[in-house]
CSV table of C-alpha atoms and ligand atoms in Angstrom, one decimal:
chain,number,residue,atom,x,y,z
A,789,UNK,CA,-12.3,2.4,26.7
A,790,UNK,CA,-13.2,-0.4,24.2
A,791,UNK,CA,-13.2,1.4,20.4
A,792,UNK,CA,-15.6,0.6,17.3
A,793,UNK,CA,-14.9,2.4,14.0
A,794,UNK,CA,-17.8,2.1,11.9
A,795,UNK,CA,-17.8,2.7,7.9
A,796,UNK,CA,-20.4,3.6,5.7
A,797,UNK,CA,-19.6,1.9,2.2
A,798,UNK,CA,-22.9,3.2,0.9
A,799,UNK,CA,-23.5,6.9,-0.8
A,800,UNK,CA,-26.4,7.0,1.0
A,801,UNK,CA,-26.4,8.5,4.2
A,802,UNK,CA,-29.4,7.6,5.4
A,803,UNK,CA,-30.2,4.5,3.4
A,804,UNK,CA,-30.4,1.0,4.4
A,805,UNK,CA,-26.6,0.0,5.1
A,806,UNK,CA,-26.2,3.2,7.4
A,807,UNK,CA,-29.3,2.8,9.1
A,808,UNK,CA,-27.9,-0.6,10.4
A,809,UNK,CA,-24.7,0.8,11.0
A,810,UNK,CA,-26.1,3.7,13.2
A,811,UNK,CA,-28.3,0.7,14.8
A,812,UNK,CA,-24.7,-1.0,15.6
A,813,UNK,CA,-23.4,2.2,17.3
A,814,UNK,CA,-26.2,2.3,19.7
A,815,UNK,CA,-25.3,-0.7,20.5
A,816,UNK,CA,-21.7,-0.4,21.1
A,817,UNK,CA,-22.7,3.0,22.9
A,818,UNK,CA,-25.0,0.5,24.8
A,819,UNK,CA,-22.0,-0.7,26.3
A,820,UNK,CA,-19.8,2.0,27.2
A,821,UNK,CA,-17.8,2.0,24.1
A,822,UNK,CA,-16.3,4.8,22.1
A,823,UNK,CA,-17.2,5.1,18.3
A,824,UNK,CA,-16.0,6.5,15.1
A,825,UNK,CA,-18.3,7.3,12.2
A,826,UNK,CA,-16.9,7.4,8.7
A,827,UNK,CA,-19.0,8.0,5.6
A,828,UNK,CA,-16.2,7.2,2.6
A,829,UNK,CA,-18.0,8.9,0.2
A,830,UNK,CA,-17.3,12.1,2.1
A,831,UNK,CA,-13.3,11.0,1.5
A,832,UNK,CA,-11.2,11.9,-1.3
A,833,UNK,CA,-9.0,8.8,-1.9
A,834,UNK,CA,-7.8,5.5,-4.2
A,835,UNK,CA,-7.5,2.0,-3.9
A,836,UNK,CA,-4.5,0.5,-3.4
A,837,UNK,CA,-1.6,1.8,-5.8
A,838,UNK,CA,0.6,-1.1,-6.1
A,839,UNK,CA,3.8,0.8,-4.7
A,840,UNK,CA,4.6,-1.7,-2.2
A,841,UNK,CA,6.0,0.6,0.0
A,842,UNK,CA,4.1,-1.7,2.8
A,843,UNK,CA,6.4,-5.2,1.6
A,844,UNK,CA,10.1,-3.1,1.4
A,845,UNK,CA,12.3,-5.2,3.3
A,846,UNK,CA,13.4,-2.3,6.0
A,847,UNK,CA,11.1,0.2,4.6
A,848,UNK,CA,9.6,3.1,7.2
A,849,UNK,CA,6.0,2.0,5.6
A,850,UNK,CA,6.7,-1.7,6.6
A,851,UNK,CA,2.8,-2.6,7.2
A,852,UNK,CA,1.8,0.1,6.7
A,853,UNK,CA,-0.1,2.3,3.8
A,854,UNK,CA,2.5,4.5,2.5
A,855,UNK,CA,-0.1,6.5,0.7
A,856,UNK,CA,-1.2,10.0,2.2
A,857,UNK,CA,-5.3,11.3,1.4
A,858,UNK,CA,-8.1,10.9,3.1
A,859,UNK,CA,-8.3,7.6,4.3
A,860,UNK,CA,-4.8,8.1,5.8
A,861,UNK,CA,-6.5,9.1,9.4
A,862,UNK,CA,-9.3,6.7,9.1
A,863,UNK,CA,-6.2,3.7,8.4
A,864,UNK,CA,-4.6,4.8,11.8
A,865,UNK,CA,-7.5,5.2,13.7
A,866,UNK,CA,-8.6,1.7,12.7
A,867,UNK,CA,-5.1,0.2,13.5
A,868,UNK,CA,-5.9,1.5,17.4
A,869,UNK,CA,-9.6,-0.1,17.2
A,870,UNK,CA,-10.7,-2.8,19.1
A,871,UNK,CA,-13.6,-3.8,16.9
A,872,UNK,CA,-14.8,-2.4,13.4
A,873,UNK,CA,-17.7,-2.7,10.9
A,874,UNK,CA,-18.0,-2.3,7.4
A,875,UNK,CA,-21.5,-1.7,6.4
A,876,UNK,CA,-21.8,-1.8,2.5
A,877,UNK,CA,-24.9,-2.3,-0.4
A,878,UNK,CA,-24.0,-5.3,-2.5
A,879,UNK,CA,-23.2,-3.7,-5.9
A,880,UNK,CA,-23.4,-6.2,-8.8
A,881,UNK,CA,-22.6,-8.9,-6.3
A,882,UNK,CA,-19.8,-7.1,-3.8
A,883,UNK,CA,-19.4,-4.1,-1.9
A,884,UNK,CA,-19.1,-0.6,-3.3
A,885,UNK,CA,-15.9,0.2,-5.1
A,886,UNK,CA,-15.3,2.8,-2.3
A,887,UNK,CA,-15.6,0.4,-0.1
A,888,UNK,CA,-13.5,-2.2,-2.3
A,889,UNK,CA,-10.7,0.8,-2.8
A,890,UNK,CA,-10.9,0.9,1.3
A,891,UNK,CA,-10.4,-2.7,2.3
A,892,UNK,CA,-7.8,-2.6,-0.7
A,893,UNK,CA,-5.3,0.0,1.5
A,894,UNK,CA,-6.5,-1.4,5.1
A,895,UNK,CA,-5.9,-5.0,4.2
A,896,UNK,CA,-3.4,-5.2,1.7
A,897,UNK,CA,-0.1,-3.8,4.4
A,898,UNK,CA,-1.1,-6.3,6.7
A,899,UNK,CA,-0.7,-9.3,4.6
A,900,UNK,CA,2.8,-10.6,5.0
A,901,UNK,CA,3.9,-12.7,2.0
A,902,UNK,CA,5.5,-15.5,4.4
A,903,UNK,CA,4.9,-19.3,3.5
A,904,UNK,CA,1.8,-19.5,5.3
A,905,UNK,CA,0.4,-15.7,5.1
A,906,UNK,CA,0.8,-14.0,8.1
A,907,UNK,CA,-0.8,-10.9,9.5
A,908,UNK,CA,1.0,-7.8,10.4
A,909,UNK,CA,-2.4,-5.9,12.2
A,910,UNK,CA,-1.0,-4.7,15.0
A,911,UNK,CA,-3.8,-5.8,17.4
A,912,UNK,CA,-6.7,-8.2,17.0
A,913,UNK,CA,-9.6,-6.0,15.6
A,914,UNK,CA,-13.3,-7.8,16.1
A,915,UNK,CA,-14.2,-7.1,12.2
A,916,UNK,CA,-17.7,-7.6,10.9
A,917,UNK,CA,-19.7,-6.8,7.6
A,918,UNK,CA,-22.8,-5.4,7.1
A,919,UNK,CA,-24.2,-6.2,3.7
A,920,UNK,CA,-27.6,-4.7,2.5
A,921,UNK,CA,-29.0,-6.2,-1.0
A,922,UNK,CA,-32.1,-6.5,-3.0
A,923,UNK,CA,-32.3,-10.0,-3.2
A,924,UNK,CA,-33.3,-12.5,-1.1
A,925,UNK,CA,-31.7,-14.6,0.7
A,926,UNK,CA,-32.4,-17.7,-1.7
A,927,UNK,CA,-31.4,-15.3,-4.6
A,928,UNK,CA,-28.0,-14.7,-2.5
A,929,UNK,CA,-27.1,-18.3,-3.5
A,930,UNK,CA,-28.6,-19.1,-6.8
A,931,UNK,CA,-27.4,-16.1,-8.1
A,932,UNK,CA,-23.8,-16.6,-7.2
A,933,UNK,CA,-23.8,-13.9,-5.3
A,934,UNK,CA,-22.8,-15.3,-2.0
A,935,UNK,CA,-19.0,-15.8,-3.1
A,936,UNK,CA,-17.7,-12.7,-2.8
A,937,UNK,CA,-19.3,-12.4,0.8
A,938,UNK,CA,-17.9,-15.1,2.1
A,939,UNK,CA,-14.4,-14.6,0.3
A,940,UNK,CA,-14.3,-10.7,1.8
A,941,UNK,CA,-15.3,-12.4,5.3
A,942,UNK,CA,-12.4,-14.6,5.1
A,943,UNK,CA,-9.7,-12.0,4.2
A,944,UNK,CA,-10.7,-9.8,7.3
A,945,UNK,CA,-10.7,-12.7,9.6
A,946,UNK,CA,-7.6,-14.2,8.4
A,947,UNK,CA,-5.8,-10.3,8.5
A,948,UNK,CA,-7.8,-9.0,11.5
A,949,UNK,CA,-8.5,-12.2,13.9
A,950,UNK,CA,-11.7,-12.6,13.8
A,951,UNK,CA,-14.7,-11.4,11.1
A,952,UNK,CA,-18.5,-12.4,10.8
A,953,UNK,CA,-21.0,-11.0,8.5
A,954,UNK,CA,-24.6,-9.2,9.4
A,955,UNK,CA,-27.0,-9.8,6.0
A,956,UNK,CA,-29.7,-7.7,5.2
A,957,UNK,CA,-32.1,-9.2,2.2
A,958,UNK,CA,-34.5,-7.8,0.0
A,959,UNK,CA,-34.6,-4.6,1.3
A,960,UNK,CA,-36.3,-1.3,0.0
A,961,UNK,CA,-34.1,0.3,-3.1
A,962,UNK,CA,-36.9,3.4,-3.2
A,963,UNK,CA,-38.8,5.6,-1.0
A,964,UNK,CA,-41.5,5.5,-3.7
A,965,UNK,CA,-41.4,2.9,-6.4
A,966,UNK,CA,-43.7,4.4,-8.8
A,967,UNK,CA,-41.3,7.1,-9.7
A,968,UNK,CA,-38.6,4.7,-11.6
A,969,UNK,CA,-38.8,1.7,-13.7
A,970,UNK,CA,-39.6,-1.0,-12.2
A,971,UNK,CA,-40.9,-4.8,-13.3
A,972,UNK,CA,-39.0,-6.4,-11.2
A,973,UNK,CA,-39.5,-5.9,-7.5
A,974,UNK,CA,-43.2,-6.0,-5.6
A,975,UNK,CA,-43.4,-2.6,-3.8
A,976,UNK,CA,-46.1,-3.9,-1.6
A,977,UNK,CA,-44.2,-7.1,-0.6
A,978,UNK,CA,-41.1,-4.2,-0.4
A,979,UNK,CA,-42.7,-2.0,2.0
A,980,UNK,CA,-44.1,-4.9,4.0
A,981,UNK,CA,-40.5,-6.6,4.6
A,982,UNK,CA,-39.2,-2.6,5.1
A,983,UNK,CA,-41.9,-2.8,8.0
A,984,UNK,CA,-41.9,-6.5,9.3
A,985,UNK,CA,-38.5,-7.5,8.7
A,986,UNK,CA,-36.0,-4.6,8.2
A,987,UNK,CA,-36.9,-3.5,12.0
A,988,UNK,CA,-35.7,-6.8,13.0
A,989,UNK,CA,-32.5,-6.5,11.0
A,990,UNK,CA,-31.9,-3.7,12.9
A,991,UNK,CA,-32.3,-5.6,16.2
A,992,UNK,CA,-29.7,-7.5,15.0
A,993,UNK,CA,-27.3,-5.0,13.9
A,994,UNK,CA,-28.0,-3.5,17.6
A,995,UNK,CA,-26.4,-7.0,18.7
A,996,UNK,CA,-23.8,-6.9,16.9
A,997,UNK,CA,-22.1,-3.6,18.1
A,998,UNK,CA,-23.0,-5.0,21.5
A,999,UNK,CA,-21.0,-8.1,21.0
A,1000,UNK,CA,-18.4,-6.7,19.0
A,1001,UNK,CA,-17.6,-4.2,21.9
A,1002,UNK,CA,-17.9,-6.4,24.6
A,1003,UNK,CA,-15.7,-9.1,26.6
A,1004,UNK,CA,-14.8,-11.8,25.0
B,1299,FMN,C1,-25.1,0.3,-8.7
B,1299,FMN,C2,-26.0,-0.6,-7.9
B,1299,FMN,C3,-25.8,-2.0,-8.0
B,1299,FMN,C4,-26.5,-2.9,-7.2
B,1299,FMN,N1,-26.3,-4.2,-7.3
B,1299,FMN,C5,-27.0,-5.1,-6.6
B,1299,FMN,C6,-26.7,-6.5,-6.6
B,1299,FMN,O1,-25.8,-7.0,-7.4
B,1299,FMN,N2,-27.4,-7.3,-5.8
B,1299,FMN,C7,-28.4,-6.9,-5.0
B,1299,FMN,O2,-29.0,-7.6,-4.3
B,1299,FMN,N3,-28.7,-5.5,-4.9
B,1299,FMN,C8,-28.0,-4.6,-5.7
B,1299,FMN,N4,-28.2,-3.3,-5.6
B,1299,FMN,C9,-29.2,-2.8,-4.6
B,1299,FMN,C10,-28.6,-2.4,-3.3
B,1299,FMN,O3,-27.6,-3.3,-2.8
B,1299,FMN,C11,-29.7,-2.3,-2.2
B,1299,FMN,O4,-30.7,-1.5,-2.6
B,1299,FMN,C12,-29.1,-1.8,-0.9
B,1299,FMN,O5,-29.9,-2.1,0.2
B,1299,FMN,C13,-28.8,-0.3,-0.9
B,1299,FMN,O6,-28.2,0.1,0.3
B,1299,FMN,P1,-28.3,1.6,0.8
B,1299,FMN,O7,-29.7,1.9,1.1
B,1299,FMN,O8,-27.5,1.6,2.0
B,1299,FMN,O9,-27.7,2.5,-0.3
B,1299,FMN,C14,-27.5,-2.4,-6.3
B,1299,FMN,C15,-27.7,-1.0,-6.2
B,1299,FMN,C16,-27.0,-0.1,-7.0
B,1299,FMN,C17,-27.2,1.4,-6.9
């Protein structure tokens, strides 16, 4: 049975990023596929600690995170995945540190410092991001935002085989906007993308699991 591991980068649990991801699942369900949930703020864990333990030259942790919390299962259980999604709000421009710290100890064992790069995954994982922000998608670019995107897209192609990214703009930050401080967004023009366009995103996040789970 085809396997999708789905991770919610977001503290929210039932904000923007993990309503797409949940939209995903249905659609990898759709299809017959297993799935597996994660919300990393529910973990206890760290970034990457540097201890190279993954590039020893006949180490038992060749490739592999040598570092034991909990992320450890949700590494493994990745590694046996046939497809997986990172959902994550942009935070000042990239994903959530927890997110960061994540893709820091999935990614990091499977770069192999040859002359060029090679990965050590050991199977081709369909990767994909989902990335929820507040701005639009004109902001994405003029605001420089859309580096880091496109960098972190790269990476998990390069180390996983294959990696595409799901954008979700100017979405709804609040349930109710008159409770916080706020010059800066249109709540109307919020709640009327959250109604016309954020449906539609979902659609597409539906898609996604679909095709991530199915033949190729
Ligand atoms: C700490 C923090 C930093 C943020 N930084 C950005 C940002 O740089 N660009 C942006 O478009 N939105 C930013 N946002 C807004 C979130 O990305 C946006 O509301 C997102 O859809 C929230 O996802 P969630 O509902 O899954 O938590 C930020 C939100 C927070 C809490």
């Amino acid at each position: 049975m085809t396997h999708l591991v789905a991770i919610n980068g977001s503290p929210r649990k039932n904000g923007n990023t993990a309503t797409l991801l949940e939209h995903a699942c249905k659609g990898a369900r759709s299809r017959g596929a297993s799935v597996t949930q994660v919300h990393l703020y529910d973990l206890m864990y760290h970034g990457c600690r540097s201890c190279f333990a993954c590039k020893t030259k006949g180490g038992r942790s060749y490739g592999r995170c040598a570092v034991r919390d909990d992320l450890t299962p949700v590494l493994s259980d990745i590694s046996e995945a046939d497809a997986l999604i990172l959902g994550s709000p942009l935070y000042f421009g990239t994903v959530t540190g927890a997110m960061r710290s994540c893709t820091e100890r999935l990614l990091f064992p499977y770069l192999e410092y040859t002359s060029p790069p090679h990965s050590l995954a050991p199977r081709r994982i369909r990767a994909a991001y989902i990335l929820t922000m507040n701005v639009t998608e004109e902001e994405l670019k003029t605001h420089g935002y859309s580096q880091h995107p496109v960098l972190n897209e790269r990476v998990l192609g390069m180390l996983l085989g294959s990696a595409e990214t799901l954008y979700s703009y100017d979405t709804c930050q609040f349930e109710d906007y008159t409770r916080v401080v706020n010059e800066l967004f249109d709540p109307v023009r919020k709640a009327e993308r959250r109604e016309r366009v954020f449906p539609e995103d979902c659609k597409r996040a539906f898609d996604l699991g679909v095709r991530l789970v199915g033949s190729e």
